[in-house]
mmCIF file of C-alpha atoms in Angstrom:
data_model
loop_
_atom_site.group_PDB
_atom_site.id
_atom_site.type_symbol
_atom_site.label_atom_id
_atom_site.label_comp_id
_atom_site.label_asym_id
_atom_site.label_seq_id
_atom_site.Cartn_x
_atom_site.Cartn_y
_atom_site.Cartn_z
ATOM 1 C CA SER A 7 -11.140 -7.749 -17.564
ATOM 2 C CA GLY A 8 -8.937 -8.786 -14.681
ATOM 3 C CA CYS A 9 -5.558 -7.563 -13.485
ATOM 4 C CA VAL A 10 -3.883 -5.456 -16.152
ATOM 5 C CA GLY A 11 -0.365 -6.008 -17.412
ATOM 6 C CA SER A 12 2.530 -3.758 -16.579
ATOM 7 C CA SER A 13 2.351 -2.140 -20.010
ATOM 8 C CA ASP A 14 -0.992 -0.630 -19.021
ATOM 9 C CA LEU A 15 0.284 0.873 -15.775
ATOM 10 C CA SER A 16 2.017 4.211 -15.570
ATOM 11 C CA ALA A 17 5.009 4.045 -13.258
ATOM 12 C CA SER A 18 5.836 7.714 -13.915
ATOM 13 C CA VAL A 19 2.570 9.100 -12.511
ATOM 14 C CA SER A 20 2.360 9.341 -8.735
ATOM 15 C CA VAL A 21 -0.656 9.974 -6.524
ATOM 16 C CA PRO A 22 -0.469 13.500 -5.036
ATOM 17 C CA VAL A 23 0.099 13.873 -1.295
ATOM 18 C CA ILE A 24 -1.670 16.795 0.404
ATOM 19 C CA ASP A 25 -1.014 18.012 3.959
ATOM 20 C CA LEU A 26 -4.456 18.859 5.343
ATOM 21 C CA GLY A 27 -2.921 20.659 8.295
ATOM 22 C CA LEU A 28 -1.477 23.289 5.926
ATOM 23 C CA LEU A 29 -4.619 23.858 3.847
ATOM 24 C CA PRO A 30 -6.235 26.664 5.886
ATOM 25 C CA SER A 31 -3.166 28.930 5.678
ATOM 26 C CA SER A 32 -0.965 27.783 2.781
ATOM 27 C CA LYS A 33 -1.639 29.071 -0.745
ATOM 28 C CA ASP A 34 0.871 26.550 -2.073
ATOM 29 C CA GLU A 35 -0.989 23.634 -0.475
ATOM 30 C CA GLN A 36 -4.325 24.987 -1.756
ATOM 31 C CA GLY A 37 -2.790 25.121 -5.228
ATOM 32 C CA LYS A 38 -1.620 21.513 -4.912
ATOM 33 C CA LEU A 39 -5.122 20.522 -3.835
ATOM 34 C CA LYS A 40 -6.724 22.251 -6.825
ATOM 35 C CA LEU A 41 -4.286 20.611 -9.246
ATOM 36 C CA ALA A 42 -4.904 17.170 -7.738
ATOM 37 C CA LEU A 43 -8.701 17.514 -7.935
ATOM 38 C CA CYS A 44 -8.726 19.014 -11.436
ATOM 39 C CA SER A 45 -6.383 16.431 -12.922
ATOM 40 C CA GLY A 46 -7.279 13.164 -11.227
ATOM 41 C CA GLY A 47 -9.739 13.768 -8.388
ATOM 42 C CA CYS A 48 -7.738 11.605 -5.983
ATOM 43 C CA PHE A 49 -4.971 12.237 -3.453
ATOM 44 C CA GLN A 50 -3.333 10.845 -0.314
ATOM 45 C CA ALA A 51 -4.013 12.927 2.806
ATOM 46 C CA ILE A 52 -1.434 13.470 5.534
ATOM 47 C CA GLY A 53 -1.754 15.877 8.466
ATOM 48 C CA HIS A 54 -5.351 14.758 8.973
ATOM 49 C CA GLY A 55 -5.107 14.836 12.762
ATOM 50 C CA ILE A 56 -6.333 11.276 13.379
ATOM 51 C CA SER A 57 -3.897 9.258 15.473
ATOM 52 C CA ASN A 58 -2.246 6.110 14.177
ATOM 53 C CA SER A 59 -3.597 4.168 17.135
ATOM 54 C CA PHE A 60 -7.181 5.153 16.342
ATOM 55 C CA LEU A 61 -6.831 4.251 12.649
ATOM 56 C CA ASN A 62 -5.512 0.877 13.776
ATOM 57 C CA LYS A 63 -8.613 0.552 15.938
ATOM 58 C CA VAL A 64 -10.839 1.208 12.891
ATOM 59 C CA ARG A 65 -9.004 -1.483 10.948
ATOM 60 C CA GLY A 66 -9.290 -3.724 13.986
ATOM 61 C CA VAL A 67 -13.098 -3.719 14.063
ATOM 62 C CA ALA A 68 -13.114 -4.454 10.333
ATOM 63 C CA GLU A 69 -10.794 -7.409 10.837
ATOM 64 C CA GLN A 70 -12.876 -8.556 13.782
ATOM 65 C CA PHE A 71 -15.982 -8.759 11.618
ATOM 66 C CA SER A 72 -14.116 -10.436 8.749
ATOM 67 C CA GLN A 73 -13.057 -13.262 11.079
ATOM 68 C CA LEU A 74 -16.607 -14.122 12.147
ATOM 69 C CA LEU A 75 -18.097 -17.382 10.906
ATOM 70 C CA GLN A 76 -20.226 -16.977 7.798
ATOM 71 C CA GLU A 77 -23.324 -17.994 9.769
ATOM 72 C CA GLU A 78 -22.672 -15.133 12.194
ATOM 73 C CA LYS A 79 -22.122 -12.621 9.390
ATOM 74 C CA GLN A 80 -25.413 -13.616 7.797
ATOM 75 C CA LYS A 81 -27.252 -12.292 10.866
ATOM 76 C CA TYR A 82 -26.427 -8.821 9.562
ATOM 77 C CA SER A 83 -27.413 -9.477 5.931
ATOM 78 C CA ARG A 84 -28.865 -6.492 4.101
ATOM 79 C CA ALA A 85 -32.456 -6.616 2.907
ATOM 80 C CA ALA A 86 -33.283 -6.601 -0.800
ATOM 81 C CA ASN A 87 -32.612 -3.231 -2.449
ATOM 82 C CA GLN A 88 -31.113 -1.854 0.781
ATOM 83 C CA VAL A 89 -27.666 -0.377 1.289
ATOM 84 C CA GLU A 90 -27.008 -1.210 4.915
ATOM 85 C CA GLY A 91 -25.948 -4.616 6.169
ATOM 86 C CA TYR A 92 -23.699 -7.465 5.091
ATOM 87 C CA GLY A 93 -23.479 -8.723 1.526
ATOM 88 C CA TYR A 94 -21.119 -10.200 -1.019
ATOM 89 C CA ASP A 95 -20.611 -10.468 -4.770
ATOM 90 C CA LEU A 96 -19.810 -13.592 -6.742
ATOM 91 C CA VAL A 97 -18.324 -14.039 -10.188
ATOM 92 C CA VAL A 98 -17.911 -17.231 -12.193
ATOM 93 C CA SER A 99 -14.721 -17.805 -14.142
ATOM 94 C CA GLU A 100 -13.901 -21.048 -15.931
ATOM 95 C CA LYS A 101 -16.672 -22.845 -14.010
ATOM 96 C CA GLN A 102 -15.333 -21.777 -10.625
ATOM 97 C CA TRP A 103 -17.079 -19.392 -8.237
ATOM 98 C CA TYR A 104 -15.129 -16.656 -6.515
ATOM 99 C CA VAL A 105 -16.211 -14.311 -3.758
ATOM 100 C CA ILE A 106 -14.718 -11.106 -5.186
ATOM 101 C CA CYS A 107 -15.850 -8.731 -2.467
ATOM 102 C CA SER A 108 -17.887 -8.995 0.695
ATOM 103 C CA ASP A 109 -18.766 -5.929 2.690
ATOM 104 C CA LEU A 110 -20.546 -4.532 5.719
ATOM 105 C CA THR A 111 -22.177 -1.139 5.152
ATOM 106 C CA LEU A 112 -23.442 1.027 8.029
ATOM 107 C CA SER A 113 -24.579 4.632 8.312
ATOM 108 C CA ARG A 114 -23.527 7.259 10.812
ATOM 109 C CA ARG A 115 -27.045 7.637 12.173
ATOM 110 C CA THR A 116 -28.115 4.006 12.303
ATOM 111 C CA VAL A 117 -25.170 1.938 13.519
ATOM 112 C CA SER A 118 -27.438 -0.059 15.822
ATOM 113 C CA TYR A 119 -26.206 -3.600 15.289
ATOM 114 C CA GLU A 120 -25.122 -5.795 18.169
ATOM 115 C CA LEU A 121 -21.504 -5.116 17.218
ATOM 116 C CA ASN A 122 -20.944 -2.838 20.195
ATOM 117 C CA SER A 123 -17.256 -2.149 19.653
ATOM 118 C CA CYS A 124 -17.915 -1.518 15.976
ATOM 119 C CA ARG A 125 -20.676 0.981 16.753
ATOM 120 C CA GLU A 126 -18.555 2.894 19.256
ATOM 121 C CA VAL A 127 -15.499 3.135 17.011
ATOM 122 C CA LEU A 128 -17.487 4.096 13.913
ATOM 123 C CA HIS A 129 -19.361 6.821 15.750
ATOM 124 C CA GLU A 130 -16.070 8.414 16.804
ATOM 125 C CA TYR A 131 -14.562 7.884 13.346
ATOM 126 C CA SER A 132 -17.526 9.567 11.630
ATOM 127 C CA ILE A 133 -17.156 12.633 13.866
ATOM 128 C CA LYS A 134 -13.454 12.904 13.037
ATOM 129 C CA LEU A 135 -14.070 12.524 9.307
ATOM 130 C CA LYS A 136 -16.893 15.070 9.407
ATOM 131 C CA GLN A 137 -14.390 17.633 10.692
ATOM 132 C CA LEU A 138 -11.930 16.587 7.990
ATOM 133 C CA VAL A 139 -14.369 16.923 5.074
ATOM 134 C CA ASP A 140 -15.683 20.257 6.384
ATOM 135 C CA LEU A 141 -12.120 21.569 6.243
ATOM 136 C CA LEU A 142 -11.677 20.136 2.759
ATOM 137 C CA PHE A 143 -14.788 21.752 1.304
ATOM 138 C CA LYS A 144 -13.774 25.173 2.549
ATOM 139 C CA ALA A 145 -10.296 24.716 1.054
ATOM 140 C CA MET A 146 -11.760 23.422 -2.230
ATOM 141 C CA ALA A 147 -14.011 26.470 -2.512
ATOM 142 C CA LYS A 148 -11.138 28.842 -1.712
ATOM 143 C CA SER A 149 -8.958 27.178 -4.350
ATOM 144 C CA LEU A 150 -11.575 28.197 -6.950
ATOM 145 C CA ALA A 151 -11.902 31.748 -5.553
ATOM 146 C CA LEU A 152 -15.385 31.010 -4.173
ATOM 147 C CA GLU A 153 -17.008 31.753 -0.828
ATOM 148 C CA GLU A 154 -15.996 28.939 1.525
ATOM 149 C CA ASN A 155 -19.585 27.659 1.926
ATOM 150 C CA SER A 156 -20.305 27.561 -1.825
ATOM 151 C CA PHE A 157 -20.318 23.747 -1.893
ATOM 152 C CA SER A 158 -21.539 22.978 1.631
ATOM 153 C CA ASP A 159 -24.666 25.105 1.116
ATOM 154 C CA GLN A 160 -25.969 22.362 -1.174
ATOM 155 C CA PHE A 161 -25.539 19.491 1.281
ATOM 156 C CA GLY A 162 -28.741 20.063 3.276
ATOM 157 C CA ASP A 163 -29.343 19.784 7.011
ATOM 158 C CA ASN A 164 -28.993 15.982 7.107
ATOM 159 C CA PRO A 165 -26.228 14.876 4.746
ATOM 160 C CA VAL A 166 -25.540 11.143 4.625
ATOM 161 C CA MET A 167 -22.432 9.292 5.786
ATOM 162 C CA HIS A 168 -22.073 5.573 5.083
ATOM 163 C CA VAL A 169 -19.100 3.441 6.040
ATOM 164 C CA ARG A 170 -18.293 0.296 4.082
ATOM 165 C CA PHE A 171 -15.895 -2.418 5.216
ATOM 166 C CA ASN A 172 -14.620 -4.127 2.061
ATOM 167 C CA PHE A 173 -13.157 -7.632 2.285
ATOM 168 C CA TYR A 174 -11.288 -8.964 -0.767
ATOM 169 C CA PRO A 175 -10.260 -12.600 -0.193
ATOM 170 C CA PRO A 176 -7.307 -14.188 -1.997
ATOM 171 C CA CYS A 177 -8.098 -15.096 -5.599
ATOM 172 C CA THR A 178 -6.325 -17.832 -7.547
ATOM 173 C CA ARG A 179 -7.066 -16.106 -10.861
ATOM 174 C CA PRO A 180 -6.263 -12.395 -10.500
ATOM 175 C CA ASP A 181 -5.800 -12.297 -14.264
ATOM 176 C CA LYS A 182 -9.504 -13.113 -14.677
ATOM 177 C CA VAL A 183 -11.222 -11.654 -11.631
ATOM 178 C CA LEU A 184 -11.516 -8.075 -10.361
ATOM 179 C CA GLY A 185 -12.305 -7.235 -6.756
ATOM 180 C CA LEU A 186 -14.466 -4.321 -7.876
ATOM 181 C CA LYS A 187 -15.156 -3.373 -11.479
ATOM 182 C CA ARG A 188 -14.529 0.106 -12.880
ATOM 183 C CA HIS A 189 -16.892 2.806 -11.647
ATOM 184 C CA SER A 190 -17.014 6.283 -10.153
ATOM 185 C CA ASP A 191 -18.475 6.989 -6.714
ATOM 186 C CA ARG A 192 -21.884 8.644 -6.493
ATOM 187 C CA SER A 193 -20.814 10.535 -3.346
ATOM 188 C CA TRP A 194 -19.572 14.108 -3.077
ATOM 189 C CA ILE A 195 -16.430 12.744 -1.442
ATOM 190 C CA THR A 196 -15.121 9.346 -0.315
ATOM 191 C CA VAL A 197 -12.429 8.897 2.341
ATOM 192 C CA LEU A 198 -10.685 5.523 2.205
ATOM 193 C CA LEU A 199 -8.522 3.817 4.815
ATOM 194 C CA GLN A 200 -6.508 1.301 2.828
ATOM 195 C CA ASP A 201 -5.148 -2.064 3.903
ATOM 196 C CA GLU A 202 -1.831 -1.635 5.717
ATOM 197 C CA GLN A 203 0.066 -3.948 3.383
ATOM 198 C CA VAL A 204 -1.917 -5.047 0.321
ATOM 199 C CA GLU A 205 -2.376 -2.734 -2.663
ATOM 200 C CA GLY A 206 -5.365 -3.054 -4.954
ATOM 201 C CA LEU A 207 -6.989 0.316 -5.630
ATOM 202 C CA GLN A 208 -6.392 1.715 -9.121
ATOM 203 C CA PHE A 209 -7.773 4.782 -10.858
ATOM 204 C CA VAL A 210 -7.687 6.051 -14.431
ATOM 205 C CA LYS A 211 -5.450 8.960 -15.322
ATOM 206 C CA ASP A 212 -4.316 9.846 -18.836
ATOM 207 C CA GLU A 213 -6.033 6.665 -20.053
ATOM 208 C CA LYS A 214 -3.815 4.498 -17.852
ATOM 209 C CA TRP A 215 -4.535 2.563 -14.663
ATOM 210 C CA ILE A 216 -2.617 4.059 -11.729
ATOM 211 C CA THR A 217 -2.107 1.962 -8.590
ATOM 212 C CA VAL A 218 -2.558 3.902 -5.346
ATOM 213 C CA PRO A 219 0.391 2.909 -3.151
ATOM 214 C CA VAL A 220 -0.088 1.814 0.442
ATOM 215 C CA ILE A 221 1.247 4.398 2.888
ATOM 216 C CA PRO A 222 0.593 3.506 6.550
ATOM 217 C CA HIS A 223 -1.888 5.772 8.346
ATOM 218 C CA VAL A 224 -2.557 7.951 5.307
ATOM 219 C CA LEU A 225 -6.124 8.488 4.088
ATOM 220 C CA VAL A 226 -7.028 8.296 0.407
ATOM 221 C CA VAL A 227 -9.484 11.003 -0.664
ATOM 222 C CA LYS A 228 -11.534 10.483 -3.840
ATOM 223 C CA LEU A 229 -14.085 12.909 -5.217
ATOM 224 C CA GLY A 230 -17.450 11.582 -6.358
ATOM 225 C CA ASP A 231 -19.948 12.447 -9.074
ATOM 226 C CA GLN A 232 -21.851 14.915 -6.899
ATOM 227 C CA MET A 233 -18.770 17.117 -6.545
ATOM 228 C CA GLN A 234 -18.018 16.967 -10.273
ATOM 229 C CA ILE A 235 -21.555 18.265 -10.892
ATOM 230 C CA MET A 236 -21.322 21.031 -8.255
ATOM 231 C CA SER A 237 -17.913 22.147 -9.558
ATOM 232 C CA ASN A 238 -19.315 22.281 -13.115
ATOM 233 C CA GLY A 239 -16.802 19.667 -14.221
ATOM 234 C CA ILE A 240 -13.713 21.487 -12.937
ATOM 235 C CA PHE A 241 -13.076 18.855 -10.283
ATOM 236 C CA LYS A 242 -13.057 15.229 -11.457
ATOM 237 C CA SER A 243 -14.769 12.132 -10.132
ATOM 238 C CA PRO A 244 -12.161 9.463 -10.865
ATOM 239 C CA VAL A 245 -13.013 6.152 -12.481
ATOM 240 C CA HIS A 246 -11.449 3.443 -10.321
ATOM 241 C CA ARG A 247 -11.446 -0.289 -9.610
ATOM 242 C CA VAL A 248 -9.915 -2.863 -7.273
ATOM 243 C CA VAL A 249 -7.703 -5.729 -8.440
ATOM 244 C CA THR A 250 -7.386 -9.012 -6.577
ATOM 245 C CA ASN A 251 -4.382 -10.575 -4.873
ATOM 246 C CA THR A 252 -3.244 -14.164 -5.267
ATOM 247 C CA ASP A 253 -2.546 -15.048 -1.650
ATOM 248 C CA LYS A 254 -3.510 -12.195 0.686
ATOM 249 C CA LEU A 255 -6.795 -10.899 2.080
ATOM 250 C CA ARG A 256 -7.246 -7.168 1.547
ATOM 251 C CA ILE A 257 -9.415 -5.033 3.842
ATOM 252 C CA SER A 258 -10.347 -1.405 3.287
ATOM 253 C CA VAL A 259 -12.697 1.003 5.067
ATOM 254 C CA ALA A 260 -14.515 3.558 2.896
ATOM 255 C CA MET A 261 -16.569 6.454 4.263
ATOM 256 C CA PHE A 262 -18.998 7.846 1.684
ATOM 257 C CA ASN A 263 -20.365 11.368 2.147
ATOM 258 C CA GLU A 264 -23.492 12.318 0.192
ATOM 259 C CA VAL A 265 -25.889 15.254 0.093
ATOM 260 C CA GLU A 266 -29.255 14.988 1.810
ATOM 261 C CA PRO A 267 -31.241 12.620 -0.494
ATOM 262 C CA GLU A 268 -34.058 15.073 -1.310
ATOM 263 C CA LYS A 269 -31.683 17.987 -1.792
ATOM 264 C CA GLU A 270 -31.282 19.229 -5.370
ATOM 265 C CA ILE A 271 -27.684 19.686 -6.488
ATOM 266 C CA ARG A 272 -26.469 21.908 -9.301
ATOM 267 C CA PRO A 273 -23.294 23.573 -10.577
ATOM 268 C CA VAL A 274 -22.228 26.521 -8.432
ATOM 269 C CA GLU A 275 -23.233 29.751 -10.203
ATOM 270 C CA GLY A 276 -19.809 31.299 -9.677
ATOM 271 C CA LEU A 277 -18.285 28.567 -11.860
ATOM 272 C CA ILE A 278 -20.483 29.310 -14.872
ATOM 273 C CA ASP A 279 -19.582 32.044 -17.368
ATOM 274 C CA GLU A 280 -19.114 32.687 -21.083
ATOM 275 C CA ASN A 281 -15.815 30.809 -21.128
ATOM 276 C CA ARG A 282 -17.186 27.848 -19.165
ATOM 277 C CA PRO A 283 -20.875 27.232 -19.903
ATOM 278 C CA ARG A 284 -23.043 25.158 -17.624
ATOM 279 C CA LEU A 285 -22.283 21.446 -18.085
ATOM 280 C CA TYR A 286 -24.833 19.718 -15.821
ATOM 281 C CA ARG A 287 -28.513 20.121 -15.070
ATOM 282 C CA ASN A 288 -30.056 20.163 -11.610
ATOM 283 C CA VAL A 289 -30.658 16.706 -10.144
ATOM 284 C CA LYS A 290 -32.408 15.354 -7.043
ATOM 285 C CA ILE A 291 -31.939 11.984 -5.329
ATOM 286 C CA TYR A 292 -28.712 11.415 -7.241
ATOM 287 C CA ALA A 293 -28.103 8.113 -5.434
ATOM 288 C CA SER A 294 -31.220 6.564 -6.983
ATOM 289 C CA PHE A 295 -30.493 8.139 -10.359
ATOM 290 C CA ASN A 296 -26.955 6.741 -10.270
ATOM 291 C CA TYR A 297 -28.239 3.253 -9.394
ATOM 292 C CA GLU A 298 -30.775 3.288 -12.243
ATOM 293 C CA CYS A 299 -28.093 4.300 -14.733
ATOM 294 C CA PHE A 300 -25.773 1.583 -13.437
ATOM 295 C CA GLN A 301 -28.462 -1.072 -13.934
ATOM 296 C CA LYS A 302 -29.018 0.115 -17.507
ATOM 297 C CA GLY A 303 -25.323 0.178 -18.335
ATOM 298 C CA LYS A 304 -25.288 3.974 -18.601
ATOM 299 C CA VAL A 305 -22.876 6.524 -17.138
ATOM 300 C CA SER A 306 -24.845 8.779 -14.803
ATOM 301 C CA LEU A 307 -22.560 11.798 -15.300
ATOM 302 C CA GLU A 308 -23.196 11.605 -19.023
ATOM 303 C CA GLU A 309 -26.947 11.280 -18.503
ATOM 304 C CA VAL A 310 -27.094 14.363 -16.274
ATOM 305 C CA LYS A 311 -25.199 16.597 -18.691
ATOM 306 C CA PHE A 312 -27.007 19.802 -19.517
ATOM 307 C CA HIS A 313 -28.338 20.268 -23.033
ATOM 308 C CA ALA A 314 -29.332 23.849 -23.799
#
């Protein structure tokens, strides 16, 4: 389905705003964080310590790539069955083809393309976000009365960070075409820098689609499936999608954080008891497992549920 009608949107539900600068010392802010992650798994982050000018620079390299000629973009095309590189999705509607989303995906360790300015900016951005997510995981553990390394102990020595520049061109039929269909992220956490002006991201809460508003220089934080597994289902991995816009290009920059591929993840023992039995089994290489489920039309979180 395409863009939903207003009757399907909840105007009364807002997206929580969390001040990351207060998290280490404020019980109230930790409580707000826990509520946000237990109820919807998504919030807007302020107090993240990244300057407005630098966030503009991150958007700038994304815009720079989006303005390249298609022939130039194709030089960075991703290989078959690979994550990194340039690619795009097409959908046919009423005998017309639409590019619904093109993207450039790079990893923190292998940004080695000829896009020098892109490489430099992304390297610095990944370092800043690494500090941000480290702070978040400690606060998330504390909010559940756990040792602060209870989640990070499962990440491994070489956790993965991928950045994805998403480009959603104008679409003449937003009622028929989605920018990105409904899904949940396979990551443990995703940090999104939205377009400065154009909305599009929606997530499901209380069986309604909620639009995440655009707030300049605020980062959107979404939990992924890996964190829902590690939290034994206490924290949620939100189902979300992107709708298209009639006359404006939308650009977003998503940083996906995942555990080391060969590392086995499992629910934290401290979150399992008689009142809350274990919900998920141990799983390795969740990224591949998630992809296989997606291809088969299955929901990976359902497939990894523990059956005693």
